[in-house]
Each structure stands twice: as C-alpha cells, then as structure tokens.
Amino acid sequence: MLVKSEHAITNADRTFFKLRKDIVEGVIPAGSKLSEMELSTKYEVSRAVIREAINRLATCHLVERKANVGARVVALSPEGLIQLYQVREALEGMAARLAARYMSDDEIADMQALLDSHFDKVKDGHSYYQEAGDVDFHYRIVTGSKNDHLISVLIDGLYHLVRMYRVQLGMAGPRVSTAFDEHRHIVNAIANRDEELAEMLMRRHILYSKNNIEKKLNHG
Amino acid sequence: MLVKSEHAITNADRTFFKLRKDIVEGVIPAGSKLSEMELSTKYEVSRAVIREAINRLATCHLVERKANVGARVVALSPEGLIQLYQVREALEGMAARLAARYMSDDEIADMQALLDSHFDKVKDGHSYYQEAGDVDFHYRIVTGSKNDHLISVLIDGLYHLVRMYRVQLGMAGPRVSTAFDEHRHIVNAIANRDEELAEMLMRRHILYSKNNIEKKLNHG
DNA sequence: TAGCCATATATTGTCGACATTAAATAAGCA
DNA sequence: TGCTTATTTAATGTCGACAATATATGGCTA
C-alpha cells in the first residue's frame, strides 16, 4: 500500500480514498451495510472498482466482509477502542525507540521547530491546530522509525480508525497543553538518542490518551 | 481478513492461499514479476480472481504493486528481516502482556501441556516438531491476547513473511533447547499473571532470535 | 554515433453480463 | 397453527472484452 492520496493515479485509488473519507467521517454510518451495486451508482464507477476499494478497506479494518454475503462498516465499541490503543501503544512505542535510533539530526531539528510553531498556535487559542498538530507529531515519529511495516500499519491502517473514533464520538478532547508537554519530552528523549526513555514516554503518552477517552466514553 | 484456510469458500480465497503458499515457499521466486495473464492461465482462473489475490497479498507485504506497471514478489533483504523483527518484538511483546491479562486458566493449562509434549518430542530428537512447536506457541500467545488487530497483523500478515525468510534462507536454526526454555519462562510469567515480565521475556526471546538469524546472514 | 521522439506492443485498469450463492418468501404437511 | 421445505429474489462471485497506460522498438535528426 502506502499510496499517498496526492498522486492517486487509478480510478480505484480515488474511489478508495473517497469511500474511506466518507466512512471515517460518518457520512456512511458505522455498522451499515455496503452494497456494491448501490455504491457503484453513487460513486459513478463500475462494481469492480467498488469491490477493489472495499477489499482495501477491509484490510484497514474499516469494513468487515463475509463471503457471498457482503461488507459492513465496522461498528464502534469501547472494546474496539481499547484494542486499538493497545496496539498503538506497542507500535508507536517501538516507533519512538527506532526514531531515537534512526532519525537524522536535521529531521529532529525540524520536528522541534514544528513543535514550537504548534505550541505557539495552541497557546494563542487556535484550537483548530490541536488535532492537526497531534497528527503531524505522531506522523513524524512513525516515519522517523524508517520501518516500512510500522509506517504502513499505523499510517495506512490504524490512524484512520483512530480518526473515525475521534470524529464520530466527537472527542477533539482537552488534554491540549499536557499533551504538548508530553510531545516535548518525547522529542527531547529522541534528541538525546535515549531509545529506552523515548519508548517509555510514548507508551505513557498513548496510555494517558486512552484513559482520557475511556473516561469520556463512560461519563459522557 | 482472518480467513482460515480450512473453510476457504470462494475461488479467490483458494487462489490467494495457493499463491501465498507458492510465494512463501519460493516456488515463485522472491523479487520476480507477477503477470496477471500468466498466473490466470497457470492457476486456471480469470484475471479478476488473480487480481484480487494479488491485492490481498500486497496488504500482507508479500508482494508490492505499482499502478499501471504490475506486482512483484518482495525481495528478501537483511534490512527487511530486521524491520520485521522490530515489529514482531513490539507486537508479540504486547501480545504476551495481554495474554497474561486475558487468557483463561484453562487456556494457560492447555498451553503448558502443549509445551510439555513439544519438549518431549524435541528431547527425543524429533527436529521436525521444532518449528511447528515454535509456531504453535506463538500462535497461542497471540490469540490469547484477544486483540483482533494483533491477531490479524501477526497471523494473517507478518508470520507468513517470517516463514518466507525461514524457508528461503534455510534457517530452521539451532537454538532449540534454549528457545524452549524461553517459552517455558514466558508461560510461567503468564500463569503468574505477571504482565510486565511476560512482555519483557517475549521481547528478549524475539531479540535473541533476531540476533541469531542476523549472525547466520552475515557469517553463513 | 548518440540522443530524442514517434510508433508499436504488451500489460494493467475498467466495464457490463453471466453464474452462483445466500436470504426472503411462499407453499405444503403434520 | 407451526414448522419444514421448495421457490423466488437479490446480492455477491466470476468471467471475457474493451480502454488506458507504460514499456519496448524503430526511425529520425544533430
């Protein structure tokens, strides 16, 4: 995979991206059935294109498909969210460790600068940048690991599910300044090439996020 | 995904399994090109079926596909092997942690019995069971995590790549008795519900395997 | 001769029609 | 009436043909 949405060359690519967007953002409701015929008329492509798109979505765990029956958008559940964050903790923890090992000094400097600019914006009350900043940060760490498996599983797969939970359960969340502090600490550990600390801090960071979201799920 | 090869109902399923088997076992050489027409005649199915199979293989990272160009079997490289084991360390470490949390007492007892039988066989010199036993053990841990993402990424994805490296680089490896001791320690930690230790031991176990294979790659 | 451009060829991408399967419905029997 | 079974229906699975794209070939110009 690892297809960047910018140079989506084939028609199936574009349809895949559109479908994924609509699922993540709830335009197509979670748990609903995906009819190939219906979608092929709606998105104005042949069934073969829709089928390929659905197959790709299935490998991202955004839809589940049964042979001779059809595909459904995944249902969002507390258990699903917990499982998602368990895997994030493992993978992004390792990503932080590898980023501390493999990122170049320039990449680290860039990431620090990015963090500064994000912090300024959040400090000034631009809450819009909050999630975008979070996403940017995690992307840098993951790509900084230089590990193709980590990159594809997280960026092409899990992150879309994470966004789906965020969007549809409406948790842009507070935890802004504290999260930024945690980001800062992680980057410092990476700059110091302290793999052990980088992994530990990233795992804690994700655990805190999970706890925060769980609290919202239960009390809100 | 999570399609068990036993009840592969559709034709695309069967073709997918056959193709995957031939790639993992080197019948189709690593790095070679996959022609849709050629394969459709060879496996006696239509191109659509082959295309779907190839798409699925691409998400398993067993083949790489380029738009309008075609698909190639992945090339085996030392870097690829290292990246693979980095992800295994993270995911299986977490799997061991979750197994210590979620496996039932019965499941743990079963796993201990399995380990006993495997140990007896290996002790008696049945080297055939060595890899099978290793595979069995790791499967139990992963499924014991009760985490669908872990299960699918590892069992449907990475393990086939691992097997591809093992088969094609011919590393059934020694490390038999030591590996079984490590397995025993991990199971003990799980039986004691010691999540921390279970994860640490599993990570070490996989690190040792990686170092062992790396040594072979360099010196052999 | 070397490099570039146009053509030719072969492969992948896309489509609509047919085959097959699962579910929904209706009929038959106890 | 209630359940089982046959039929219908509507979806997915599969196929072969056509369109679009990339590579290979050949010719032209400097």
mmCIF file of C-alpha atoms in Angstrom, chain A residues 1-2 42 56 59 61 70 79 86-87 98 113 116 121 124 130 132 135 145-146 150 153 159 161 164 166 190 198 208:
data_model
loop_
_atom_site.group_PDB
_atom_site.id
_atom_site.type_symbol
_atom_site.label_atom_id
_atom_site.label_comp_id
_atom_site.label_asym_id
_atom_site.label_seq_id
_atom_site.Cartn_x
_atom_site.Cartn_y
_atom_site.Cartn_z
ATOM 1 C CA MET A 1 0.000 0.000 0.000
ATOM 2 C CA LEU A 2 1.465 3.287 1.155
ATOM 3 C CA LYS A 42 -23.466 6.512 -6.087
ATOM 4 C CA ARG A 56 -8.691 -2.464 0.563
ATOM 5 C CA THR A 59 -7.525 -4.798 5.181
ATOM 6 C CA HIS A 61 -10.196 -2.906 9.361
ATOM 7 C CA GLY A 70 -21.289 -8.602 1.688
ATOM 8 C CA GLU A 79 -13.720 -2.723 23.371
ATOM 9 C CA GLN A 86 -3.262 -1.375 22.961
ATOM 10 C CA VAL A 87 -1.769 -1.840 19.506
ATOM 11 C CA LEU A 98 13.552 3.497 16.439
ATOM 12 C CA ALA A 113 10.670 23.556 15.113
ATOM 13 C CA ASP A 116 7.430 25.166 18.620
ATOM 14 C CA LYS A 121 -0.620 28.440 17.840
ATOM 15 C CA ASP A 124 -2.809 31.692 21.208
ATOM 16 C CA GLN A 130 -4.745 20.950 18.112
ATOM 17 C CA ALA A 132 -3.640 18.572 13.227
ATOM 18 C CA VAL A 135 -1.386 14.075 13.905
ATOM 19 C CA SER A 145 11.347 4.929 12.579
ATOM 20 C CA LYS A 146 12.285 4.105 8.965
ATOM 21 C CA LEU A 150 5.282 0.284 11.256
ATOM 22 C CA VAL A 153 0.207 -0.466 9.639
ATOM 23 C CA TYR A 159 -4.720 6.065 12.232
ATOM 24 C CA LEU A 161 -9.663 4.079 12.653
ATOM 25 C CA MET A 164 -13.047 7.578 12.924
ATOM 26 C CA ARG A 166 -12.399 10.832 17.237
ATOM 27 C CA ILE A 190 14.822 11.356 20.835
ATOM 28 C CA ALA A 198 11.594 7.656 24.148
ATOM 29 C CA TYR A 208 -2.978 8.674 29.008
#
